[in-house]
Coordinates of C-alpha atoms and ligand atoms in Angstrom, one line a residue:
M861 CA 121.6 127.6 103.9
T862 CA 118.2 127.7 102.1
T863 CA 114.8 127.3 104.4
T864 CA 114.4 123.8 103.2
D865 CA 118.1 122.9 104.6
L866 CA 117.4 124.7 107.7
D867 CA 114.3 122.9 108.4
Q868 CA 115.6 119.5 107.2
I869 CA 118.8 120.3 109.8
G870 CA 116.1 121.4 112.6
G871 CA 114.4 118.2 112.0
L872 CA 117.5 116.1 112.4
I873 CA 118.7 118.0 115.3
R874 CA 115.2 117.4 117.0
S875 CA 114.8 113.6 116.0
A876 CA 118.7 113.2 117.3
R877 CA 117.9 115.0 120.6
K878 CA 114.6 112.7 121.3
H879 CA 116.6 109.9 120.5
R880 CA 119.1 110.6 123.5
G881 CA 116.3 111.6 125.6
L882 CA 117.4 115.2 126.1
T883 CA 114.9 117.6 126.4
Q884 CA 115.3 121.1 124.5
T885 CA 116.5 122.7 127.9
Q886 CA 118.8 120.2 128.6
L887 CA 120.6 120.5 125.2
A888 CA 120.3 124.5 125.4
E889 CA 122.3 123.8 128.9
V890 CA 124.9 121.9 127.1
L891 CA 125.4 124.6 124.2
G892 CA 125.2 127.3 126.3
T893 CA 122.3 128.7 124.9
S894 CA 118.4 128.9 125.6
Q895 CA 115.5 126.6 125.1
S896 CA 113.7 129.2 122.8
A897 CA 116.9 129.0 120.7
V898 CA 116.9 125.5 120.2
H899 CA 113.0 125.3 119.7
R900 CA 113.9 128.0 116.7
I901 CA 116.8 125.8 115.5
E902 CA 114.4 122.6 115.5
A903 CA 111.7 124.6 113.9
G904 CA 114.1 125.7 111.1
N905 CA 113.6 129.4 112.0
Q906 CA 117.2 130.3 113.0
N907 CA 120.3 130.8 110.6
L908 CA 122.9 128.3 111.6
S909 CA 126.7 128.7 111.5
L910 CA 128.7 125.2 110.4
E911 CA 130.4 126.1 113.8
M912 CA 127.0 125.7 115.6
V913 CA 126.2 122.7 113.7
N914 CA 129.3 121.0 114.6
R915 CA 128.7 121.9 118.4
I916 CA 125.4 120.5 118.0
A917 CA 126.5 117.3 116.5
A918 CA 128.8 116.7 119.0
A919 CA 126.2 117.7 121.8
L920 CA 124.2 114.8 120.2
D921 CA 126.9 112.6 119.0
A922 CA 125.2 112.5 115.8
P923 CA 126.7 113.4 112.3
L924 CA 123.8 116.1 111.0
I925 CA 125.6 117.2 107.7
S926 CA 128.5 115.7 105.8
V927 CA 130.7 117.6 103.2
G928 CA 131.5 115.2 100.2
Q929 CA 131.5 111.5 100.7
A930 CA 131.1 110.9 104.6
A931 CA 133.3 108.1 106.2
P932 CA 132.0 104.7 106.9
Q933 CA 130.0 103.9 109.9
H934 CA 130.7 101.4 112.2
L935 CA 129.4 100.0 115.5
R936 CA 131.3 98.7 119.0
V937 CA 129.0 96.6 120.6
Q938 CA 129.6 95.5 124.3
G939 CA 127.5 92.3 124.3
G940 CA 126.0 90.3 127.0
V941 CA 123.8 93.0 128.3
K942 CA 120.2 92.4 129.0
L943 CA 117.6 94.4 127.4
N944 CA 114.4 95.7 129.2
G945 CA 111.6 98.2 128.6
S946 CA 109.4 98.9 125.4
I947 CA 110.0 100.2 122.0
D948 CA 107.8 101.3 119.3
V949 CA 108.1 99.9 115.7
R950 CA 108.8 102.6 113.0
S951 CA 107.1 102.6 109.9
S952 CA 108.4 100.3 106.9
K953 CA 111.3 100.8 104.5
N954 CA 109.1 99.0 101.8
A955 CA 106.1 101.1 102.4
A956 CA 108.0 104.2 102.1
V957 CA 109.8 103.6 99.1
A958 CA 106.2 102.6 96.9
L959 CA 104.8 105.7 98.5
L960 CA 107.6 107.9 97.3
C961 CA 107.5 106.6 93.8
A962 CA 103.6 106.7 94.2
S963 CA 103.8 110.6 94.7
L964 CA 104.9 111.0 91.1
L965 CA 101.2 109.9 90.1
N966 CA 100.0 113.3 91.9
R967 CA 99.7 116.9 90.8
G968 CA 98.9 117.9 94.1
R969 CA 100.5 118.0 97.5
T970 CA 101.5 114.5 99.2
V971 CA 102.4 114.6 102.6
I972 CA 103.9 111.4 104.1
R973 CA 103.6 111.3 108.0
G974 CA 106.0 109.5 110.1
I975 CA 108.1 108.1 107.1
A976 CA 110.9 106.3 108.0
R977 CA 114.4 108.2 108.5
I978 CA 116.6 105.9 106.5
E979 CA 119.2 105.6 103.8
E980 CA 116.9 103.9 101.1
V981 CA 114.6 106.9 101.4
N982 CA 117.3 109.3 101.3
R983 CA 118.2 107.8 97.9
I984 CA 114.9 107.7 96.5
L985 CA 114.7 111.3 97.6
E986 CA 117.8 112.2 95.8
V987 CA 116.5 111.0 92.7
L988 CA 113.2 112.7 92.8
T989 CA 115.0 116.0 94.0
S990 CA 117.2 115.6 91.0
I991 CA 114.2 115.2 88.6
G992 CA 112.5 118.3 89.9
V993 CA 110.5 117.1 92.8
R994 CA 110.1 119.4 95.8
A995 CA 110.7 117.3 99.1
T996 CA 110.3 119.4 102.3
W997 CA 110.6 118.0 105.8
L998 CA 107.8 119.1 108.1
N999 CA 107.3 118.8 112.0
G1000 CA 110.7 118.5 113.0
G1001 CA 111.7 115.8 110.5
A1002 CA 108.7 113.5 111.1
D1003 CA 106.9 114.1 108.1
L1004 CA 107.8 114.7 104.3
E1005 CA 106.1 116.9 101.9
L1006 CA 106.4 116.3 97.8
S1007 CA 105.1 118.0 95.3
R1008 CA 106.2 117.6 91.7
P1009 CA 106.4 120.0 88.9
D1010 CA 104.2 119.4 85.8
D1011 CA 107.6 118.5 83.8
L1012 CA 109.9 116.5 85.4
D1013 CA 113.8 116.9 84.6
L1014 CA 114.6 113.4 83.9
D1015 CA 117.6 114.1 82.1
G1016 CA 118.8 115.6 85.7
M1017 CA 118.4 112.1 87.5
D1018 CA 120.8 111.6 90.1
V1019 CA 122.1 108.2 88.5
E1020 CA 124.6 107.2 91.4
A1021 CA 121.9 107.5 93.6
A1022 CA 119.4 105.6 91.3
R1023 CA 121.7 102.9 90.9
R1024 CA 122.0 102.5 94.6
T1025 CA 118.5 101.2 95.1
R1026 CA 116.3 98.7 93.3
S1027 CA 113.2 100.6 94.3
V1028 CA 113.7 103.2 91.3
I1029 CA 112.0 100.4 89.0
M1030 CA 108.7 101.8 90.5
F1031 CA 109.2 105.0 88.5
L1032 CA 108.0 102.9 85.5
G1033 CA 104.7 102.5 86.5
P1034 CA 104.0 106.3 86.9
L1035 CA 106.4 107.6 84.3
L1036 CA 104.7 105.6 81.5
H1037 CA 101.8 108.0 81.8
S1038 CA 103.3 111.0 80.9
Y1039 CA 106.6 110.5 78.7
P1040 CA 106.8 108.5 75.4
D1041 CA 110.4 107.8 75.6
F1042 CA 112.5 107.8 78.9
A1043 CA 115.5 106.2 80.5
L1044 CA 116.4 104.7 84.0
P1045 CA 119.3 103.3 85.3
Y1046 CA 119.5 99.6 86.5
A1047 CA 118.2 99.3 89.5
G1048 CA 120.5 98.1 92.4
G1049 CA 120.1 97.6 95.9
C1050 CA 121.2 94.8 98.2
D1051 CA 123.5 92.0 96.8
L1052 CA 121.1 89.0 96.9
G1053 CA 122.1 87.6 93.7
A1054 CA 120.3 88.1 90.5
R1055 CA 116.8 89.7 90.8
T1056 CA 114.7 89.7 87.5
I1057 CA 112.8 92.4 86.7
E1058 CA 111.4 90.4 83.8
P1059 CA 107.7 90.2 85.8
H1060 CA 107.8 94.1 85.9
L1061 CA 108.3 94.4 82.0
Q1062 CA 105.5 91.8 81.5
V1063 CA 102.9 93.7 83.3
L1064 CA 104.1 97.1 81.8
R1065 CA 104.1 96.0 78.4
R1066 CA 100.1 95.4 78.8
F1067 CA 100.1 99.3 79.6
G1068 CA 102.2 100.0 76.2
L1069 CA 105.7 99.9 77.8
D1070 CA 108.7 98.9 75.7
V1071 CA 112.1 98.1 77.8
V1072 CA 115.4 97.9 75.9
P1073 CA 118.2 97.1 78.2
T1074 CA 121.4 99.1 77.1
E1075 CA 124.7 99.8 78.5
G1076 CA 123.5 100.7 82.2
F1077 CA 120.1 102.0 81.3
Y1078 CA 116.4 100.4 80.3
R1079 CA 115.5 102.9 77.6
C1080 CA 111.7 102.9 77.8
S1081 CA 109.5 103.7 75.1
V1082 CA 105.3 103.9 75.5
D1083 CA 102.5 103.2 73.0
D1084 CA 99.8 105.1 74.8
S1085 CA 97.0 103.6 72.6
V1086 CA 97.7 100.3 74.4
E1087 CA 95.6 99.6 77.6
P1088 CA 95.1 96.1 79.5
T1089 CA 91.9 94.8 78.1
R1090 CA 91.6 91.6 80.0
P1091 CA 92.7 90.9 83.6
I1092 CA 96.7 91.0 84.1
T1093 CA 98.0 87.8 85.8
L1094 CA 101.4 88.3 87.4
T1095 CA 103.9 85.2 86.9
E1096 CA 105.3 85.9 90.4
R1097 CA 103.5 87.1 93.4
G1098 CA 106.2 89.8 93.9
D1099 CA 105.8 93.1 96.0
T1100 CA 107.3 95.7 94.0
V1101 CA 105.6 94.1 90.6
T1102 CA 102.5 94.2 92.2
E1103 CA 103.2 97.9 93.2
N1104 CA 104.2 98.7 89.7
A1105 CA 100.9 97.2 88.3
L1106 CA 99.0 99.5 90.7
L1107 CA 100.9 102.4 89.8
A1108 CA 100.5 102.1 86.1
A1109 CA 96.9 101.1 86.4
A1110 CA 95.7 104.0 88.9
L1111 CA 96.4 106.5 85.9
S1112 CA 94.6 103.9 83.3
P1113 CA 90.9 104.9 83.2
G1114 CA 88.8 101.9 83.3
V1115 CA 89.2 98.5 85.5
T1116 CA 92.4 96.9 85.5
V1117 CA 92.5 93.5 87.3
I1118 CA 95.5 92.3 88.6
R1119 CA 95.4 88.7 89.6
N1120 CA 98.2 86.5 91.5
A1121 CA 98.6 90.0 93.2
S1122 CA 101.0 90.2 96.6
P1123 CA 98.7 91.2 99.5
N1124 CA 101.9 92.0 101.4
Y1125 CA 102.2 94.7 103.8
M1126 CA 103.7 97.3 101.8
V1127 CA 101.2 96.8 99.0
Q1128 CA 98.3 97.3 101.4
D1129 CA 99.6 100.3 102.5
L1130 CA 100.2 101.6 98.6
C1131 CA 96.6 100.4 98.1
V1132 CA 95.3 102.7 100.7
F1133 CA 97.2 105.3 99.9
L1134 CA 95.8 105.3 96.2
T1135 CA 92.3 104.9 97.5
R1136 CA 93.1 108.4 99.3
L1137 CA 94.3 109.7 96.0
G1138 CA 90.7 108.8 94.4
V1139 CA 91.9 105.7 93.0
E1140 CA 89.0 102.9 94.3
I1141 CA 90.7 99.3 94.6
D1142 CA 88.5 96.4 95.4
G1143 CA 90.4 93.3 97.2
I1144 CA 92.7 95.0 99.2
G1145 CA 94.6 92.4 101.2
T1146 CA 93.7 89.5 98.6
T1147 CA 95.3 88.1 95.5
T1148 CA 93.1 89.6 93.2
L1149 CA 92.7 93.6 92.7
Q1150 CA 90.4 95.5 90.7
V1151 CA 91.9 99.1 90.1
H1152 CA 89.3 101.7 88.9
G1153 CA 92.0 103.9 87.3
V1154 CA 91.4 107.8 86.8
A1155 CA 92.4 110.3 83.9
E1156 CA 94.2 112.5 86.5
I1157 CA 95.3 112.6 90.2
D1158 CA 95.6 116.1 91.7
V1159 CA 94.7 115.9 95.5
D1160 CA 96.3 117.2 98.6
V1161 CA 96.7 114.1 100.7
E1162 CA 98.0 113.0 103.7
F1163 CA 99.2 109.3 104.8
A1164 CA 100.9 107.4 107.6
P1165 CA 102.4 104.2 106.5
S1166 CA 102.1 101.4 108.7
E1167 CA 104.9 100.1 111.1
D1168 CA 107.2 97.5 109.9
P1169 CA 106.8 93.9 110.4
I1170 CA 110.3 93.1 109.7
E1171 CA 111.5 95.7 112.1
A1172 CA 109.3 94.1 114.6
M1173 CA 110.9 90.7 113.9
S1174 CA 114.5 92.1 114.4
L1175 CA 113.4 93.5 118.0
L1176 CA 111.6 90.4 119.0
T1177 CA 115.2 88.6 117.9
A1178 CA 116.9 91.0 119.9
A1179 CA 115.0 90.0 123.1
I1180 CA 115.5 86.3 122.3
V1181 CA 119.0 86.4 121.8
T1182 CA 119.5 88.7 125.2
G1183 CA 117.3 86.4 126.7
S1184 CA 115.4 89.8 127.7
E1185 CA 112.0 90.7 128.4
L1186 CA 110.6 93.3 126.2
T1187 CA 107.6 94.9 125.1
I1188 CA 107.5 95.4 121.2
R1189 CA 104.7 98.1 120.7
R1190 CA 102.7 98.9 117.3
V1191 CA 103.5 95.6 115.6
P1192 CA 101.5 94.8 112.9
I1193 CA 100.3 91.5 113.8
E1194 CA 98.8 90.2 110.1
F1195 CA 102.1 90.3 109.2
L1196 CA 103.9 88.6 112.0
E1197 CA 101.4 85.6 112.8
I1198 CA 103.1 82.5 111.3
E1199 CA 106.4 83.9 112.5
L1200 CA 105.0 84.0 116.1
A1201 CA 103.2 80.4 115.8
V1202 CA 106.8 79.2 114.8
L1203 CA 108.3 80.6 117.7
E1204 CA 105.5 79.2 120.2
E1205 CA 106.4 75.7 118.8
M1206 CA 109.9 76.4 119.3
G1207 CA 109.0 77.3 123.1
L1208 CA 108.7 81.2 122.7
E1209 CA 106.8 82.6 125.5
F1210 CA 105.1 86.0 124.9
T1211 CA 101.9 87.9 125.4
L1212 CA 99.9 90.0 122.8
G1213 CA 97.7 93.1 124.2
T1214 CA 94.5 94.3 122.7
E1215 CA 94.6 95.1 118.8
Y1216 CA 94.4 98.7 117.8
V1217 CA 94.2 100.3 114.3
A1218 CA 97.8 102.2 112.8
A1219 CA 97.6 105.6 111.6
N1220 CA 96.8 104.4 107.9
A1221 CA 93.0 103.4 109.5
H1222 CA 93.6 100.1 108.2
T1223 CA 96.5 97.9 109.6
R1224 CA 96.0 96.0 113.0
L1225 CA 98.7 96.8 115.7
V1226 CA 99.2 95.0 119.1
D1227 CA 101.9 95.3 121.7
L1228 CA 104.0 92.3 122.1
T1229 CA 105.7 91.1 125.1
V1230 CA 108.6 88.8 124.8
K1231 CA 109.5 86.7 127.6
P1232 CA 113.0 85.1 128.6
S1233 CA 112.3 81.4 127.4
V1234 CA 114.2 78.2 126.4
L1235 CA 113.9 77.4 123.0
H1236 CA 114.5 74.2 121.0
A1237 CA 114.5 73.3 117.2
P1238 CA 111.2 73.2 115.6
I1239 CA 110.7 69.6 113.6
D1240 CA 110.3 70.8 110.2
K1241 CA 112.5 72.8 108.4
I1242 CA 111.7 76.9 108.3
H1243 CA 110.8 78.3 104.8
P1244 CA 109.4 81.6 103.5
M1245 CA 106.0 82.2 101.1
P1246 CA 104.7 84.9 99.5
F1247 CA 102.3 86.7 102.1
P1248 CA 100.4 85.1 103.7
G1249 CA 103.2 82.9 104.7
L1250 CA 106.4 83.4 106.5
N1251 CA 108.0 86.7 105.1
I1252 CA 111.3 86.3 103.3
D1253 CA 112.6 89.3 105.1
N1254 CA 112.2 87.8 108.4
L1255 CA 113.6 84.6 107.3
P1256 CA 117.1 85.3 108.2
F1257 CA 116.2 86.1 112.1
F1258 CA 115.3 82.7 112.2
A1259 CA 119.0 81.6 112.1
V1260 CA 119.7 84.1 115.0
I1261 CA 116.9 82.5 117.2
A1262 CA 117.9 79.0 115.9
A1263 CA 121.4 79.1 117.1
T1264 CA 120.0 80.1 120.6
A1265 CA 117.6 77.1 120.6
E1266 CA 118.5 73.6 121.5
G1267 CA 119.0 71.0 118.7
K1268 CA 119.2 71.5 114.8
T1269 CA 117.2 73.4 112.6
V1270 CA 117.2 73.6 108.9
I1271 CA 116.1 76.6 107.2
H1272 CA 115.3 76.9 103.5
D1273 CA 116.0 80.5 101.7
W1274 CA 114.3 79.2 98.0
V1275 CA 113.8 82.7 97.1
Y1276 CA 117.3 84.3 97.1
E1277 CA 120.6 83.0 95.8
N1278 CA 123.0 84.8 98.1
R1279 CA 121.2 85.7 101.4
A1280 CA 121.3 82.0 103.2
I1281 CA 125.3 82.2 102.6
Y1282 CA 125.8 85.3 104.5
L1283 CA 124.6 83.7 107.7
T1284 CA 127.6 81.7 108.0
E1285 CA 129.1 84.5 109.2
L1286 CA 127.3 84.1 112.4
N1287 CA 129.8 81.6 113.0
R1288 CA 132.6 84.1 113.7
L1289 CA 130.6 84.8 116.7
G1290 CA 130.4 81.1 117.8
A1291 CA 127.1 80.1 116.1
R1292 CA 127.3 76.6 114.0
V1293 CA 125.8 77.5 110.7
Q1294 CA 126.6 74.9 107.9
L1295 CA 125.8 75.4 104.6
L1296 CA 124.0 72.8 102.8
D1297 CA 123.9 74.4 99.4
P1298 CA 123.5 78.1 98.4
H1299 CA 119.7 78.0 99.7
R1300 CA 119.7 75.7 102.7
I1301 CA 121.6 76.2 106.2
I1302 CA 121.6 74.0 109.4
V1303 CA 121.8 75.8 112.6
E1304 CA 122.8 73.9 115.6
G1305 CA 122.4 75.6 119.0
P1306 CA 122.5 76.7 121.9
T1307 CA 125.4 79.0 121.0
R1308 CA 127.7 80.5 123.3
W1309 CA 128.3 83.7 121.2
R1310 CA 131.3 85.5 121.3
G1311 CA 132.3 89.0 120.5
T1312 CA 134.5 89.8 117.5
Q1313 CA 135.1 92.1 114.5
V1314 CA 132.8 91.9 111.2
V1315 CA 132.7 93.5 108.2
C1316 CA 128.8 94.0 107.4
P1317 CA 127.7 91.7 104.5
P1318 CA 126.2 93.8 101.9
A1319 CA 122.5 92.6 102.6
L1320 CA 120.4 94.2 105.1
R1321 CA 118.9 91.4 106.8
P1322 CA 121.7 89.5 107.5
A1323 CA 123.7 92.2 108.5
V1324 CA 121.4 93.0 111.3
C1325 CA 121.3 89.2 112.2
I1326 CA 125.2 89.9 112.8
L1327 CA 124.5 92.8 114.9
L1328 CA 122.0 90.8 116.9
G1329 CA 124.4 88.2 117.3
M1330 CA 126.9 90.6 118.6
L1331 CA 124.3 92.0 121.3
G1332 CA 124.1 88.2 122.7
A1333 CA 128.1 87.9 122.8
R1334 CA 130.1 88.8 125.8
G1335 CA 132.7 91.5 125.1
E1336 CA 133.3 93.6 122.7
S1337 CA 132.4 93.5 119.1
V1338 CA 132.9 95.8 116.0
L1339 CA 130.7 95.5 113.2
R1340 CA 132.2 97.6 110.3
D1341 CA 130.6 99.9 107.4
V1342 CA 127.1 99.6 108.3
Y1343 CA 125.5 101.7 105.8
V1344 CA 123.5 98.9 104.3
I1345 CA 121.6 98.4 107.9
N1346 CA 121.1 102.5 107.9
R1347 CA 119.5 101.7 104.3
G1348 CA 116.6 100.0 106.4
Y1349 CA 116.7 100.9 110.0
E1350 CA 116.2 104.3 111.6
D1351 CA 118.7 104.9 114.3
L1352 CA 118.8 101.4 115.4
A1353 CA 121.9 101.5 117.9
H1354 CA 120.7 104.4 119.4
R1355 CA 117.0 102.7 119.8
L1356 CA 118.4 99.7 121.2
N1357 CA 120.6 102.0 123.3
M1358 CA 117.3 103.3 125.0
L1359 CA 116.8 99.5 125.9
G1360 CA 120.0 99.2 127.8
A1361 CA 122.2 98.0 124.9
D1362 CA 125.5 99.3 124.7
I1363 CA 126.5 100.1 121.2
E1364 CA 128.5 102.8 119.9
V1365 CA 128.5 104.9 116.6
F1366 CA 131.7 105.6 115.5
R1367 CA 133.7 106.4 112.3
D1368 CA 137.5 105.6 111.4
Ligands
UD1_854 C1 111.0 97.3 98.1 C2 110.8 96.3 98.6 O1 109.2 96.0 98.7 N1 111.4 95.1 98.7 C3 110.7 93.8 98.9 C4 110.5 93.3 97.8 O2 111.4 93.0 96.6 P1 110.7 92.8 95.5 O3 109.6 93.0 94.8 O4 112.0 93.5 94.3 O5 111.3 91.6 95.1 P2 112.0 90.5 94.1 O6 110.8 91.0 92.6 O7 113.3 90.7 94.0 O8 111.7 89.1 94.5 C5 112.0 88.4 95.5 C6 112.8 87.1 94.8 O9 111.7 86.2 94.9 C7 111.4 85.6 93.6 N2 109.9 85.5 93.8 C8 108.9 86.3 94.2 C9 107.7 85.8 94.3 C10 107.4 84.6 93.7 O10 105.9 84.7 93.4 N3 108.2 83.8 93.1 C11 109.5 84.0 93.4 O11 110.3 83.2 92.6 C12 111.7 86.5 92.8 O12 112.2 85.8 91.6 C13 113.1 87.2 93.2 O13 114.4 86.4 93.1 O14 110.0 91.6 97.7 C14 110.9 90.9 98.4 C15 110.5 89.8 98.6 O15 109.2 89.6 99.3 C16 111.7 91.6 99.7 O16 112.7 90.7 100.1 C17 111.8 92.9 99.7 O17 112.2 93.6 101.0
PEP855 C1 115.9 92.7 100.2 C2 115.2 93.5 100.8 O1 115.1 94.9 100.4 P1 115.1 95.7 98.9 O2 114.4 95.0 98.1 O3 115.1 97.0 99.3 O4 116.6 95.2 98.5 C3 114.8 93.8 102.4 O5 114.7 94.8 102.9 O6 115.5 92.8 103.2

C-alpha cells in the first residue's frame, strides 16, 4: 500500500471509530493491540495487512476497502423509536463538488477542510485523480489536499466515474482556459428527468467555448480570443450554471458581470473560496456578481465549506416524523428561513440559539431545537423558488412532514420532471400521497406509518424521505440499495443511530 493509501485508510478508520463513539484505547482492546498502534494506524504511519484491515472493519462494522465492485448496501430500520440529543450538520455536497472542480483553477495547493465524505465527492475525486490531480487525505481523513499537475491527462479520464455525476460539467469552466480542444463525458447523476445543460453552454460560449455533443461525449473547442465584452445574463438562475460562469470568469482578466446569478449556498461558498484565491467578487449573496478575473492563480489555500441546509432539513424532518425533541447544531439559517416560516405556520414549535459564524468566515449558523408538535396542513400549496426561496432540494421533505400533519397539503415541484413521482413510494409505508400530475402531489395526513421493504428510488432526496418515513414506522423496514443516499449524506445511518435510531447497515 502507498503512503496515500495508508493515510486514506487511516482516515477512514478514525472517522468510523468516532462514529461508533469508541476511543483509540477501546478499539485497541477489541483488536488486542495497543492504543499507540491504533494511533499510528489512524495517522497512516503503520503498514497494514489485509487481515488487519478486515479485523478493524469487523470491529467497527464498517466496510473500509472493497476489492472490485462492492455489493449494494441496504438499511434495516427498527422504526417508531424516539430520537434525542443533538447532532452537527456536516458540510454540503453541493459546495464540495463545486470546490473540487474549482481546485483545477489553482496551480498551488488547495486544502478543503471538513469536506463531506460522500460518494459524490468520491466520484469527482476519481475523475480528478484519473487526470493526474494528486489527492491526499489529511488529519485522519477530515481534510483533503489537492494539487494539480501543469498538464492534465485528459485522455486518462475515468469516464465511468464521470458519467455517475452531473457535477463534472463544472470542469468546463476551468478547462476552457488551458485546453483548446477536449472532451467530457455526458453528465449523469440522479434520475430526475431531463436536465438541460444549455444554460451552461450559452454562458461558456461567451468565453469562446464551442460544444458539439457526439456519441456519449461533449466535444469542446475553445477560441481563446473570445472574452465577454458585456454583462452575461443567465437565462436560468441555476446553481451550477452560475458556478460554471464564475469558474470561467475567475481566469478571464478584466471584470465579468453575471446577472440573474444564483445566490444560493453553494454559490456563496464558491465565491468566498475564489476570493481566497485572489479573485475579487462583488455582490456575493446577490443576483449580480462582478468577477475581477486574474491571469493566473497559484496560491496555497485552505478553505472549509459551510454546513448543508439540505442535511439540516433532513434532520429536522427526522425529528418531526419521530415526534422527538432534537437539537440540530450548525444550521446555516439564511438557507432555511423560509422552510422554518412554513413549518411555523404548520404548527412546528422550535427554538433558535444565538447566531455564530461558520468556518468559512461567511455563513451564519444557529443551533435549532425542534420540539414535538401537532402539525396541520398549510392553507396554501408548498412550492420551491430559486434562492431566496424555499429550496427545491428541501421540497421532498415536506411530503414526509405533510404526511404527519392533519389535513391535505398540495406540494408543487415545477422544477423536476420525476422527483414528485418518487414520493408516492411513501404510500408503501402507509402515507396517502396522490399524484395530481407529474409535478403536483396532494398529501393527506396524519399517517400511521407501517414498516415495509422498499428499493431506493434513483433520486437522493426521495430516497432519504423514504428512510425518514421508516424511522416513523413501528416495526421493521428494509431500504435496499442506498448508494443514492450515500451520494449526498455522510454516514447517515450511524449518525442517526447516535441519536437513538436503530438502523443496521448490511449487504447481501
Ligand atoms: C451540484 C449541485 O449544486 N446541484 C444542485 C443544482 O443542480 P443544477 O444547478 O445542475 O440544477 P439544474 O441546472 O439541473 O436546474 C434544476 C432544474 O431547474 C430548472 N431551473 C433552474 C433554475 C431556474 O431559474 N429555472 C429553471 O427552470 C432547470 O431547467 C432544471 O430542470 O441546483 C439544483 C436546483 O437548485 C439542485 O437540485 C441540485 O442539488
Ligand atoms: C438533485 C440533487 O443533486 P445533483 O445536482 O447532484 O443531482 C440533490 O442534491 O438533490
